[in-house]
PDB file of N, CA, C and O in Angstrom:
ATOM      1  N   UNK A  28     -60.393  54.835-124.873  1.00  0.00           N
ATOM      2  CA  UNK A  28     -60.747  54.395-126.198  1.00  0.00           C
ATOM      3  C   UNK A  28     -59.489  53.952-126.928  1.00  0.00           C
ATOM      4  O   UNK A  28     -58.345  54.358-126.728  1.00  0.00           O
ATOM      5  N   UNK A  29     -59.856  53.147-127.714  1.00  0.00           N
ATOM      6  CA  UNK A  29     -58.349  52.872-128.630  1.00  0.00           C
ATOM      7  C   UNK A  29     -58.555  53.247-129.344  1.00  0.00           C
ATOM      8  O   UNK A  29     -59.638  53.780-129.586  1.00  0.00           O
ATOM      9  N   UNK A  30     -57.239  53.130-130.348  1.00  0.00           N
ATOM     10  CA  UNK A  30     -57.062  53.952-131.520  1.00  0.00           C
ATOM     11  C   UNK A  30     -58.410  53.728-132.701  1.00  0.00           C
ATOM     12  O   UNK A  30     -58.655  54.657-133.470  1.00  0.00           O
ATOM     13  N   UNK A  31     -59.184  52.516-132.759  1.00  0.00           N
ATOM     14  CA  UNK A  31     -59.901  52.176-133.492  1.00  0.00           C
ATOM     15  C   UNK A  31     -61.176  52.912-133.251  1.00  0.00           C
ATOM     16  O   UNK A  31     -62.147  52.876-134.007  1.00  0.00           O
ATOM     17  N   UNK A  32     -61.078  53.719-131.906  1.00  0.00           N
ATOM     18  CA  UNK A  32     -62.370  54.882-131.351  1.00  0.00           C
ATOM     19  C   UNK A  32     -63.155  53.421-130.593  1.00  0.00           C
ATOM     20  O   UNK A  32     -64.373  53.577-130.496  1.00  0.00           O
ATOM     21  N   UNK A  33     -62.692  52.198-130.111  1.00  0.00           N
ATOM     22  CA  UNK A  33     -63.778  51.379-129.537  1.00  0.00           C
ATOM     23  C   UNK A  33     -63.226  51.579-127.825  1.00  0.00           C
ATOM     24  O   UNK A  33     -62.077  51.929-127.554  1.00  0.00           O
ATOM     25  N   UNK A  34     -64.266  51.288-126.805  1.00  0.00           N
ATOM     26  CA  UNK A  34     -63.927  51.183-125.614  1.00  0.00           C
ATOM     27  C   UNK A  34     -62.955  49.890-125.620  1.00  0.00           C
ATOM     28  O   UNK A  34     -63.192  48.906-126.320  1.00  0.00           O
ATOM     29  N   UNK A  35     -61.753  50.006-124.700  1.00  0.00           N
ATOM     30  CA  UNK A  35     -61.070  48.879-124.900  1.00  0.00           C
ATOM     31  C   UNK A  35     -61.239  47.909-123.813  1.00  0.00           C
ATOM     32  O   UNK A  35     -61.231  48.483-122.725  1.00  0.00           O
ATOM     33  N   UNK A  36     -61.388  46.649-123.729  1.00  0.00           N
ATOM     34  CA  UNK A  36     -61.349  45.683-122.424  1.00  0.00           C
ATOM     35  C   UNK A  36     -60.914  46.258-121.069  1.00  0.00           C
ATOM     36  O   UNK A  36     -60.032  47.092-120.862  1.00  0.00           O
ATOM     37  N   UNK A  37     -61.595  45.733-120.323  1.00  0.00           N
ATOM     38  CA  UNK A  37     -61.054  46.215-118.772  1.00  0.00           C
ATOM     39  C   UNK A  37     -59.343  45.773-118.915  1.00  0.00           C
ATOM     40  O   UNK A  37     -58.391  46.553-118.930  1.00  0.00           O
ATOM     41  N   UNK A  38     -59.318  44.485-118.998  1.00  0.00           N
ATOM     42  CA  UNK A  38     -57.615  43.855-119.231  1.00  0.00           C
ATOM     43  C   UNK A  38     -57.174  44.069-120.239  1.00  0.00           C
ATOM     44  O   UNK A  38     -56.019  43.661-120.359  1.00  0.00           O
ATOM     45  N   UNK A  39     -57.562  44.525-121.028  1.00  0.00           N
ATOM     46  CA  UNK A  39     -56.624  44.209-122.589  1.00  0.00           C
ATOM     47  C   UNK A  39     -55.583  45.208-122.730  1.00  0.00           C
ATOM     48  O   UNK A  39     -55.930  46.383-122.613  1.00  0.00           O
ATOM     49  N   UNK A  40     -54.514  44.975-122.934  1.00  0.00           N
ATOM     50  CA  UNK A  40     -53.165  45.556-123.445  1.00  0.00           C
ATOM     51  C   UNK A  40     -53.207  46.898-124.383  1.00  0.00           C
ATOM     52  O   UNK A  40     -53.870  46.976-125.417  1.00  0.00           O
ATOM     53  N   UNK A  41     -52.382  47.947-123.843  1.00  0.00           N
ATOM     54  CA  UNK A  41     -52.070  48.919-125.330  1.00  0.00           C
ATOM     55  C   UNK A  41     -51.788  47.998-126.656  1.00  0.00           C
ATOM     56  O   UNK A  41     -51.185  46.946-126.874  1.00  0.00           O
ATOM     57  N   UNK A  42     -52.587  49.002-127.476  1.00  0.00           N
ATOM     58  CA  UNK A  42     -52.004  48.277-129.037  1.00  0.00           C
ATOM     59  C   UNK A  42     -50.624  48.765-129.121  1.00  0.00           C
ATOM     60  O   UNK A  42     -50.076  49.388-128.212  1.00  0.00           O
ATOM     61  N   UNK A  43     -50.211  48.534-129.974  1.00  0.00           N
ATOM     62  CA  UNK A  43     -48.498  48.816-130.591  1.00  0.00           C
ATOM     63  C   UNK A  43     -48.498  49.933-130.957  1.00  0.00           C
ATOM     64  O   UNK A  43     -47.454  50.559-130.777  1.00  0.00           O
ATOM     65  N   UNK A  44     -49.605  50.602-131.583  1.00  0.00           N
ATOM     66  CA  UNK A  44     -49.493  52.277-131.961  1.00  0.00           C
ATOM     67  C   UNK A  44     -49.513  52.575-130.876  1.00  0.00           C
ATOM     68  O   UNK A  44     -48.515  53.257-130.638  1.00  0.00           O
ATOM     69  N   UNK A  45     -50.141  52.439-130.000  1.00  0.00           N
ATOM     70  CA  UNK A  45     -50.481  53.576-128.708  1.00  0.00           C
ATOM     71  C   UNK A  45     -49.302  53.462-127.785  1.00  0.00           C
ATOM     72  O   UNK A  45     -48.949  54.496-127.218  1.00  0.00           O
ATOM     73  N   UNK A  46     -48.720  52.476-127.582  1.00  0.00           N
ATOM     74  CA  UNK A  46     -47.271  52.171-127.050  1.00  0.00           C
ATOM     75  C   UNK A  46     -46.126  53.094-127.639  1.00  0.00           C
ATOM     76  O   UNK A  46     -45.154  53.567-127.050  1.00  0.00           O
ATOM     77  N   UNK A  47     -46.552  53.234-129.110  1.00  0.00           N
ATOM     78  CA  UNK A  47     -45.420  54.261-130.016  1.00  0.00           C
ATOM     79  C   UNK A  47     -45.781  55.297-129.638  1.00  0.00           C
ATOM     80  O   UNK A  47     -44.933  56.034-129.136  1.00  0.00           O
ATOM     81  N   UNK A  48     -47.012  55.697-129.721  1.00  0.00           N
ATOM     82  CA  UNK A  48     -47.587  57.273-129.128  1.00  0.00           C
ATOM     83  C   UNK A  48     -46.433  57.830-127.975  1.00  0.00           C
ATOM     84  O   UNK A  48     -45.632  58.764-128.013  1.00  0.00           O
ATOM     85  N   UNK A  49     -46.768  56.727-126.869  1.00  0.00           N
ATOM     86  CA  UNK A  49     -46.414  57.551-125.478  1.00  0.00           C
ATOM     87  C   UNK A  49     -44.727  57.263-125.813  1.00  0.00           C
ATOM     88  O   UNK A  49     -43.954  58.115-125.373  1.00  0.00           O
ATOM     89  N   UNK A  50     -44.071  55.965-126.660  1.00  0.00           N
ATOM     90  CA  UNK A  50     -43.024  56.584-126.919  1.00  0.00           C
ATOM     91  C   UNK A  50     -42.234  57.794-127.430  1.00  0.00           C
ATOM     92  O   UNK A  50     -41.151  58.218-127.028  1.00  0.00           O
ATOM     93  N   UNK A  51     -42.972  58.218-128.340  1.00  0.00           N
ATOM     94  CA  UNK A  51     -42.413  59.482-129.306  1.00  0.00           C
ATOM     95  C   UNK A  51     -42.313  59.931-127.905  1.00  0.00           C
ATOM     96  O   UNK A  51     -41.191  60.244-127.507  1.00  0.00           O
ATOM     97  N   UNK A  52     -43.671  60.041-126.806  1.00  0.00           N
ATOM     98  CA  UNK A  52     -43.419  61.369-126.108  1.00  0.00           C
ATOM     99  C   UNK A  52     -42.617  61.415-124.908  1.00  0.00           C
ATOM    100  O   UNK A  52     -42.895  62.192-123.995  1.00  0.00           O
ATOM    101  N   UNK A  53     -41.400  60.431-124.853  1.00  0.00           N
ATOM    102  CA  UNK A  53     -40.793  60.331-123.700  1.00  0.00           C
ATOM    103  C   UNK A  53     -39.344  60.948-124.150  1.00  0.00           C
ATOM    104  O   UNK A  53     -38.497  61.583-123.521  1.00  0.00           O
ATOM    105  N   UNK A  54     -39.413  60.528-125.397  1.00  0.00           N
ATOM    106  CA  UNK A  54     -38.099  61.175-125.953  1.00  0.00           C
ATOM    107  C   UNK A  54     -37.812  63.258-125.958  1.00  0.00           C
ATOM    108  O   UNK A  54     -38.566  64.231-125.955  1.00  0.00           O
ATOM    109  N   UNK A  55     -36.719  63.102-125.966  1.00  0.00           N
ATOM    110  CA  UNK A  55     -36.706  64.865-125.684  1.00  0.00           C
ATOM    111  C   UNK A  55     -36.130  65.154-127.652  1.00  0.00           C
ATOM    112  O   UNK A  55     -35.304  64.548-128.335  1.00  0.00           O
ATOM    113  N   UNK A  56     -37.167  66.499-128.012  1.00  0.00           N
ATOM    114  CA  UNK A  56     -36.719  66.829-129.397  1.00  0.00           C
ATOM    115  C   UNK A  56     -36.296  68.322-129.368  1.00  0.00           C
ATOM    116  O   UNK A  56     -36.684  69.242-128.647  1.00  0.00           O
ATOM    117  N   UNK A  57     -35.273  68.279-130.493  1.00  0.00           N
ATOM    118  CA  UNK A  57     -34.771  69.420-130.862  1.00  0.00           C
ATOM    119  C   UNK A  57     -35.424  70.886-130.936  1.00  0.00           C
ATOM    120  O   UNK A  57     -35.052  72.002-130.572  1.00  0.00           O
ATOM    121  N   UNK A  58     -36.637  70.344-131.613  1.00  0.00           N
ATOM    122  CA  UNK A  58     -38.096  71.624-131.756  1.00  0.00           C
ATOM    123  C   UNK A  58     -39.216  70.562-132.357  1.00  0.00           C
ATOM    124  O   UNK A  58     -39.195  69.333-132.290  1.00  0.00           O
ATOM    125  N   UNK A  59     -39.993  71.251-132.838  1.00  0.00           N
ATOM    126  CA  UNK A  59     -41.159  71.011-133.171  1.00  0.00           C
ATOM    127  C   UNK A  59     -41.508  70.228-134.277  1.00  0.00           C
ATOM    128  O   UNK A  59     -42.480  69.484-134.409  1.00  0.00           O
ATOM    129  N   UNK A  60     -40.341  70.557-135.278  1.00  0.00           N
ATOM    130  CA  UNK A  60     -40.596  70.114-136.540  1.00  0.00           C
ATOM    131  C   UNK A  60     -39.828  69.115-136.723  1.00  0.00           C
ATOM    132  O   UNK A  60     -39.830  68.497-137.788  1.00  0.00           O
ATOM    133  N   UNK A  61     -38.890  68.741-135.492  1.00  0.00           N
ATOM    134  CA  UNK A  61     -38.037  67.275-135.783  1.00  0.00           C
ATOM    135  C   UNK A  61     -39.571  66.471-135.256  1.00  0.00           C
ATOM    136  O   UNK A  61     -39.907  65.463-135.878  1.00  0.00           O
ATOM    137  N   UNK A  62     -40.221  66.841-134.404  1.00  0.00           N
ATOM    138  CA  UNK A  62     -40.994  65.767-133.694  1.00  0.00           C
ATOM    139  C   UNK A  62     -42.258  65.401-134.668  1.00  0.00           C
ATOM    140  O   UNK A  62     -42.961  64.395-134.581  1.00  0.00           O
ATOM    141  N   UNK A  63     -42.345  66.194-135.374  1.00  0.00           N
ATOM    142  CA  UNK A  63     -43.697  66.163-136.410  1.00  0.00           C
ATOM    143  C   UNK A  63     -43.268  65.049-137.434  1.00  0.00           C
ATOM    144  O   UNK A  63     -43.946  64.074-137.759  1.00  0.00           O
ATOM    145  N   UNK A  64     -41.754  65.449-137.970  1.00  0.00           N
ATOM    146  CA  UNK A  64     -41.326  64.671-138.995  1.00  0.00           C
ATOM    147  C   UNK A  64     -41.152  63.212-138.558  1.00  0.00           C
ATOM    148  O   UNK A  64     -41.359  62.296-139.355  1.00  0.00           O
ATOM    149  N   UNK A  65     -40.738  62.978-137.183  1.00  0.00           N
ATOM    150  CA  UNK A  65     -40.567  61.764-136.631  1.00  0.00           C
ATOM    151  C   UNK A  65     -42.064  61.090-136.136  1.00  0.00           C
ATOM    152  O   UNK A  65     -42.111  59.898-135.833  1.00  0.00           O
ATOM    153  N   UNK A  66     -43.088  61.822-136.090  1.00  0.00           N
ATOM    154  CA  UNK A  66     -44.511  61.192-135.873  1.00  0.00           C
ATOM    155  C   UNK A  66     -44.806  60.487-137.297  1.00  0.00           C
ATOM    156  O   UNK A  66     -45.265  59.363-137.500  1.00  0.00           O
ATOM    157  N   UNK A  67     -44.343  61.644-138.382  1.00  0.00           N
ATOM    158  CA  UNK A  67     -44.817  60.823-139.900  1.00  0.00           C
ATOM    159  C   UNK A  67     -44.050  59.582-140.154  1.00  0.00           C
ATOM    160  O   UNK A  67     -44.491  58.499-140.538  1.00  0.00           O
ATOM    161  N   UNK A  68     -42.843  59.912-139.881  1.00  0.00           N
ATOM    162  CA  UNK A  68     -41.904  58.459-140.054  1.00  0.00           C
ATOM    163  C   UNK A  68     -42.001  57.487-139.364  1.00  0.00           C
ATOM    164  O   UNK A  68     -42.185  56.376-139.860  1.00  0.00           O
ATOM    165  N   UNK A  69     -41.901  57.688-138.079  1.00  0.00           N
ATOM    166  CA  UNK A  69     -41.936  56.409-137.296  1.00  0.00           C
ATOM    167  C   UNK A  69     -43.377  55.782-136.846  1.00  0.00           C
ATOM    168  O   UNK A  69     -43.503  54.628-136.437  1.00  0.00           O
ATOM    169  N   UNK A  70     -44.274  56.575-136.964  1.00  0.00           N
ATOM    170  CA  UNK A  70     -45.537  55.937-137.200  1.00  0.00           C
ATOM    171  C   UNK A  70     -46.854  55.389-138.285  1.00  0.00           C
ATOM    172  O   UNK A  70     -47.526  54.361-138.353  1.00  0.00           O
ATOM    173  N   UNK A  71     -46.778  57.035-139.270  1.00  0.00           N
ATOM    174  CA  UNK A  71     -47.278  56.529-140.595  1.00  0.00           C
ATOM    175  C   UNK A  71     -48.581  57.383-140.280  1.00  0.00           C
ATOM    176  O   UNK A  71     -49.573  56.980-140.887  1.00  0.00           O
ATOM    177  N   UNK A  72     -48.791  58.548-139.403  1.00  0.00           N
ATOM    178  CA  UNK A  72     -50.100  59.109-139.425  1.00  0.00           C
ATOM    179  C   UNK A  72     -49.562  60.576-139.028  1.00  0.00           C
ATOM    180  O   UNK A  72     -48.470  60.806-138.508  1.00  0.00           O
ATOM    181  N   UNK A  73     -50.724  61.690-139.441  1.00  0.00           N
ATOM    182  CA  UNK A  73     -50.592  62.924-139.145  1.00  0.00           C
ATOM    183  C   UNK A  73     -50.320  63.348-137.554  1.00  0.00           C
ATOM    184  O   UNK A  73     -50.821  62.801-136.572  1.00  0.00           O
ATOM    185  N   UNK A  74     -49.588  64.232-137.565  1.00  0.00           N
ATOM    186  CA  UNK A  74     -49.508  65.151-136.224  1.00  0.00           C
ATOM    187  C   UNK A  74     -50.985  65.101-135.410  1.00  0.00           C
ATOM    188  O   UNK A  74     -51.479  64.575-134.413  1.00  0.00           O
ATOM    189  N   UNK A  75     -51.285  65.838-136.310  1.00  0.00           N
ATOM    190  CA  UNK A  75     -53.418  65.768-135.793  1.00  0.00           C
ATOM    191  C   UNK A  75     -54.009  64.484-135.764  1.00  0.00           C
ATOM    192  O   UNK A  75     -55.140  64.231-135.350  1.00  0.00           O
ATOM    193  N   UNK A  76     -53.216  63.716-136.206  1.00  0.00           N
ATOM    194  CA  UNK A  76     -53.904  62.011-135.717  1.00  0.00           C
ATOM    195  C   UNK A  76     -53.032  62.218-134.708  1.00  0.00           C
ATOM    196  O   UNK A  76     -53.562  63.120-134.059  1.00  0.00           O
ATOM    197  N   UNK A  77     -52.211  61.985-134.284  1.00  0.00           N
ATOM    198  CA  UNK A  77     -50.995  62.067-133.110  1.00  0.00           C
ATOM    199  C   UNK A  77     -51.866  62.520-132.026  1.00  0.00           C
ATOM    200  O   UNK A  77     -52.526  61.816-131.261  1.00  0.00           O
ATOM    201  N   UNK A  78     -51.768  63.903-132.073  1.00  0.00           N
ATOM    202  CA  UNK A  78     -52.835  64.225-130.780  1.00  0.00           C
ATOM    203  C   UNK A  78     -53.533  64.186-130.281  1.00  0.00           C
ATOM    204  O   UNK A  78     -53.670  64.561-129.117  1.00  0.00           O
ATOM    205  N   UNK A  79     -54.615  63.480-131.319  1.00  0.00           N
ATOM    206  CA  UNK A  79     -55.893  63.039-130.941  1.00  0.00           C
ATOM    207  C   UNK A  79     -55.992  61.928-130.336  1.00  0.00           C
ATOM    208  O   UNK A  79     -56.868  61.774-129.485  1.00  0.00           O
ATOM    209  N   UNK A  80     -55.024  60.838-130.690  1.00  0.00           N
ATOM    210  CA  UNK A  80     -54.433  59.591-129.622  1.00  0.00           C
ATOM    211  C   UNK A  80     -54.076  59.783-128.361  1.00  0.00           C
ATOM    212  O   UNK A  80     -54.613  59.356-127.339  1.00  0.00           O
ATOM    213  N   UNK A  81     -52.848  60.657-128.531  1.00  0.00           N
ATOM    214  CA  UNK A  81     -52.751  60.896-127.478  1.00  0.00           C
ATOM    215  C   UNK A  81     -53.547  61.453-126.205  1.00  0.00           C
ATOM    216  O   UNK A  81     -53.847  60.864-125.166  1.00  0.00           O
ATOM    217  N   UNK A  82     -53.805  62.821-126.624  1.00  0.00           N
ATOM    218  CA  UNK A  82     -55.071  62.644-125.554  1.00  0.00           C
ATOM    219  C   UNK A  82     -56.516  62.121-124.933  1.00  0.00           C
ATOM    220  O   UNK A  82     -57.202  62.402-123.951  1.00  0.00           O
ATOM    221  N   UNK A  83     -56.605  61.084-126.195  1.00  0.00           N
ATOM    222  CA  UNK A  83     -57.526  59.973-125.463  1.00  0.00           C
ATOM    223  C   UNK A  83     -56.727  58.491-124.715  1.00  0.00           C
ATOM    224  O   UNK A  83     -57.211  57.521-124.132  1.00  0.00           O
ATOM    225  N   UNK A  84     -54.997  58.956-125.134  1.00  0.00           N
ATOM    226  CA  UNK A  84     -54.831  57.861-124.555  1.00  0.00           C
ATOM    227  C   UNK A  84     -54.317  58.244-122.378  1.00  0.00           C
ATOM    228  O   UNK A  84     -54.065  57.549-121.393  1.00  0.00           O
ATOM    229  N   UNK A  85     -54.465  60.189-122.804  1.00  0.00           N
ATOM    230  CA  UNK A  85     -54.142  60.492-121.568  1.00  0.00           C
ATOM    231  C   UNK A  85     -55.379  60.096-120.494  1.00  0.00           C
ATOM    232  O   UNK A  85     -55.191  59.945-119.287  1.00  0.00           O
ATOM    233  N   UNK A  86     -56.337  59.995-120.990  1.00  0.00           N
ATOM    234  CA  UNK A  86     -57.905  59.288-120.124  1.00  0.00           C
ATOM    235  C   UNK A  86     -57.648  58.010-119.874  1.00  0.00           C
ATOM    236  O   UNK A  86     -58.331  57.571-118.949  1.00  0.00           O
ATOM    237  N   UNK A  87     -56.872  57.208-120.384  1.00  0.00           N
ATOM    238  CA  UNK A  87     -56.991  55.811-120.510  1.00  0.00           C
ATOM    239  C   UNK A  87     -55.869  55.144-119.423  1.00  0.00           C
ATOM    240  O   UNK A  87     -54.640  55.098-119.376  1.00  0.00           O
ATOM    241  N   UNK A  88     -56.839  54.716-118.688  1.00  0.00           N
ATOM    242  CA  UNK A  88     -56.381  53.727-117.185  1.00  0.00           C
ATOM    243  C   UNK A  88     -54.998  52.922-117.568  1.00  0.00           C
ATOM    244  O   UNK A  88     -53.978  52.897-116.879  1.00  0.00           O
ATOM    245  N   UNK A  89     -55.222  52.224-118.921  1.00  0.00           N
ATOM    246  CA  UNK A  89     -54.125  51.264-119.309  1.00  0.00           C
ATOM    247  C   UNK A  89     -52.793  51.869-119.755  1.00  0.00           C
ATOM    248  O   UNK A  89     -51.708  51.288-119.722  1.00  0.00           O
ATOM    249  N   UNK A  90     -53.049  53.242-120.217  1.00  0.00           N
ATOM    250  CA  UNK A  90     -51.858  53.975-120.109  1.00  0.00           C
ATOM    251  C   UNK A  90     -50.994  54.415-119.196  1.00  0.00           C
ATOM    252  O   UNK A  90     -49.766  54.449-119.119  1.00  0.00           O
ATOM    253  N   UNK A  91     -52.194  54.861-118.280  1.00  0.00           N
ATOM    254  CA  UNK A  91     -51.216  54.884-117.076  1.00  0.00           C
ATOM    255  C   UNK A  91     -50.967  54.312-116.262  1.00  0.00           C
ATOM    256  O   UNK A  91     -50.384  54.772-115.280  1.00  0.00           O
ATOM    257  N   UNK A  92     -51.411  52.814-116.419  1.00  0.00           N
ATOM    258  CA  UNK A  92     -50.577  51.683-115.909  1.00  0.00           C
ATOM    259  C   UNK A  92     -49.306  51.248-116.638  1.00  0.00           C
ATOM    260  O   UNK A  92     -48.354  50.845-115.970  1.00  0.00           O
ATOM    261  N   UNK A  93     -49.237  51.306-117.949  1.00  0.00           N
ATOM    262  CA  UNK A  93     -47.789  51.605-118.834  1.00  0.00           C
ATOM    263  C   UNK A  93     -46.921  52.407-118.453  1.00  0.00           C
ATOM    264  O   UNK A  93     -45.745  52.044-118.466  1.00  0.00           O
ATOM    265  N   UNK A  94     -47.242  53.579-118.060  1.00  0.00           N
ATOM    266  CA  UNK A  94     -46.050  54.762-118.214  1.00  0.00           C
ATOM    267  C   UNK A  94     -46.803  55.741-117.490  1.00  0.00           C
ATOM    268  O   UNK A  94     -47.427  56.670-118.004  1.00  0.00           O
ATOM    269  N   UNK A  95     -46.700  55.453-116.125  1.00  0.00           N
ATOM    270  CA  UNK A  95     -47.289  56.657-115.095  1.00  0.00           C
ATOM    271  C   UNK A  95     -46.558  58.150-115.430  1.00  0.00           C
ATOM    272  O   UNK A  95     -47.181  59.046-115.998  1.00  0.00           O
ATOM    273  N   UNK A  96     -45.517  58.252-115.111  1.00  0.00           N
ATOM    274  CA  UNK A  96     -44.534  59.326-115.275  1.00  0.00           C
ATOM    275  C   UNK A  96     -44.895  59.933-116.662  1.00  0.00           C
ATOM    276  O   UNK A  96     -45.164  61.133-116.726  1.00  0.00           O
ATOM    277  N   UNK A  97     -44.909  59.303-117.556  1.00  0.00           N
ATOM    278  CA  UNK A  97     -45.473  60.078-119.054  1.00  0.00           C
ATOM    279  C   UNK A  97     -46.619  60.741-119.284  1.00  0.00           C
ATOM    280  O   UNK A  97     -46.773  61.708-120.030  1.00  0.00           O
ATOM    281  N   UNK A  98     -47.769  59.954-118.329  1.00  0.00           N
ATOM    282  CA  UNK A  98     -48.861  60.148-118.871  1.00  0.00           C
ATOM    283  C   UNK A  98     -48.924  61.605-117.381  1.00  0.00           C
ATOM    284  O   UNK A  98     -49.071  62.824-117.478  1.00  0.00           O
ATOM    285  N   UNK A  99     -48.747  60.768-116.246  1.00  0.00           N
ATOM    286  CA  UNK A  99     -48.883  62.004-115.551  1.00  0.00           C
ATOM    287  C   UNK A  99     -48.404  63.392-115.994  1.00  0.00           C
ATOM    288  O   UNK A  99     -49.112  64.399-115.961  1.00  0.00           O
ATOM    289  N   UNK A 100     -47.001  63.341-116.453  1.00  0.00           N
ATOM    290  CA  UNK A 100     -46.288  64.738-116.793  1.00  0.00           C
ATOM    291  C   UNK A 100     -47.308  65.427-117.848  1.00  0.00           C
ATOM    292  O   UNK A 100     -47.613  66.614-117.962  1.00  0.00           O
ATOM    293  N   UNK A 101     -47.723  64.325-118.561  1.00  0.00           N
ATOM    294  CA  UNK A 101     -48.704  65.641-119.849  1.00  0.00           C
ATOM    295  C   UNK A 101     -49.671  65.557-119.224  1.00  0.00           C
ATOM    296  O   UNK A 101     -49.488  66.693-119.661  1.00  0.00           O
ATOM    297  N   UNK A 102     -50.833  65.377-118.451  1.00  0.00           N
ATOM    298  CA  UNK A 102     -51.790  65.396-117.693  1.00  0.00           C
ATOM    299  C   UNK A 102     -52.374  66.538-116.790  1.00  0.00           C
ATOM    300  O   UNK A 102     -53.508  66.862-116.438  1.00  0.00           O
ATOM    301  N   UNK A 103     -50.806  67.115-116.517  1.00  0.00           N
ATOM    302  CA  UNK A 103     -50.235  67.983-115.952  1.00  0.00           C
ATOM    303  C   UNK A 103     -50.033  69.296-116.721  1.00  0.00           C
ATOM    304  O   UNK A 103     -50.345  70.433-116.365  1.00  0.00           O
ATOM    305  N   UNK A 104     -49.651  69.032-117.457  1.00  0.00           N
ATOM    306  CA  UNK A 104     -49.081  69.966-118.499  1.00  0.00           C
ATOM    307  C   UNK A 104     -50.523  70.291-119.607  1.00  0.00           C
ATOM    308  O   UNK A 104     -50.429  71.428-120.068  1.00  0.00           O
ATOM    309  N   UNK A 105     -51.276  69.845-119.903  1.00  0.00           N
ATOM    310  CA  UNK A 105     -52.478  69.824-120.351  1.00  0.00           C
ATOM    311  C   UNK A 105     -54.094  70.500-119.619  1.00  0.00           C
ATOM    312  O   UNK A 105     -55.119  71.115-119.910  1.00  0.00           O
ATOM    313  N   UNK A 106     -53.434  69.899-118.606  1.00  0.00           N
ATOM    314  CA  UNK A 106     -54.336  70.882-117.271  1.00  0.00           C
ATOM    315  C   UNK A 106     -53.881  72.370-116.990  1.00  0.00           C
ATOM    316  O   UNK A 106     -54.669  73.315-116.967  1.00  0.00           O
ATOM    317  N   UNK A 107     -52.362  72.483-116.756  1.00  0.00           N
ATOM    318  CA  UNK A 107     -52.050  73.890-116.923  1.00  0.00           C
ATOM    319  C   UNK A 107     -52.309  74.542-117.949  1.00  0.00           C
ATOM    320  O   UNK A 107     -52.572  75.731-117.766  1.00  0.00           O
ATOM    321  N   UNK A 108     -52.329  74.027-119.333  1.00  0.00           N
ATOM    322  CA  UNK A 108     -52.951  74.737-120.454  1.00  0.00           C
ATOM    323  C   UNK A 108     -54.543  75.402-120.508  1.00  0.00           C
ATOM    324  O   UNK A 108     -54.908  76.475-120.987  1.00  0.00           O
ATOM    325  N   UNK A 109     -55.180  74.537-119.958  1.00  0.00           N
ATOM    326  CA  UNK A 109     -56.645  73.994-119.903  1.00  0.00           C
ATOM    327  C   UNK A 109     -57.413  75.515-118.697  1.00  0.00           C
ATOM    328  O   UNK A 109     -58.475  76.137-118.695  1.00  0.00           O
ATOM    329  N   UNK A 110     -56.114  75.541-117.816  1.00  0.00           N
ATOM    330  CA  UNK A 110     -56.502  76.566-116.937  1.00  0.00           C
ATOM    331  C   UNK A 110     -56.219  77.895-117.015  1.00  0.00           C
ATOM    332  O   UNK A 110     -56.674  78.794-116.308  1.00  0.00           O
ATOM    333  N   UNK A 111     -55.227  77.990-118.163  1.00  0.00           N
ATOM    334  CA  UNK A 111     -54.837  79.560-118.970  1.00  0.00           C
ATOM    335  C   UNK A 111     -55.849  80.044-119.470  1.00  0.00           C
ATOM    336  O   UNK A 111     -56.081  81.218-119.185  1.00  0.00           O
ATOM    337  N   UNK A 112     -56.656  79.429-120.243  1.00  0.00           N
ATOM    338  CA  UNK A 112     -57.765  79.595-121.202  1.00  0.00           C
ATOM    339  C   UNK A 112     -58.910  80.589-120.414  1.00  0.00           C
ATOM    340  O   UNK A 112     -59.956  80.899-120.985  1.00  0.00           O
TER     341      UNK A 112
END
């Protein structure tokens, strides 16, 4: 789904937010609250919008044709969470 909540084209491209998404998350942060402050700044939406992108953008084929390594590592890391529970 894209950010707009619509199914996106078989071909069609990440939007520019969702490209920023998986950027924030390649970068390594100090703690928690540099990365929150840098989601508000460098994107313009809440943490809780943040995540909610993100993990619909971790479902999304076109992401991980962008940035295998990114999307796999939280995929990963999301599943190990998923299996604590």
């Amino acid at each position: 789904m894209t950010a707009a909540g619509q199914d996106p084209e078989p071909d069609a491209a990440l939007l520019d937010q969702e490209r920023a998404v998986l950027a924030v998350e390649r970068q390594s942060w100090p703690g928690p609250g540099a990365k929150e402050r840098a989601i508000r700044e460098q994107l313009g939406i809440s943490p809780v919008r943040y995540y909610q992108l993100l993990n619909a953008l971790l479902d999304d084929r076109r992401a991980l044709e962008e940035d295998p390594v990114t999307v796999n590592r939280l995929r990963r890391v999301r599943d190990a969470r998923r299996d604590r529970r």
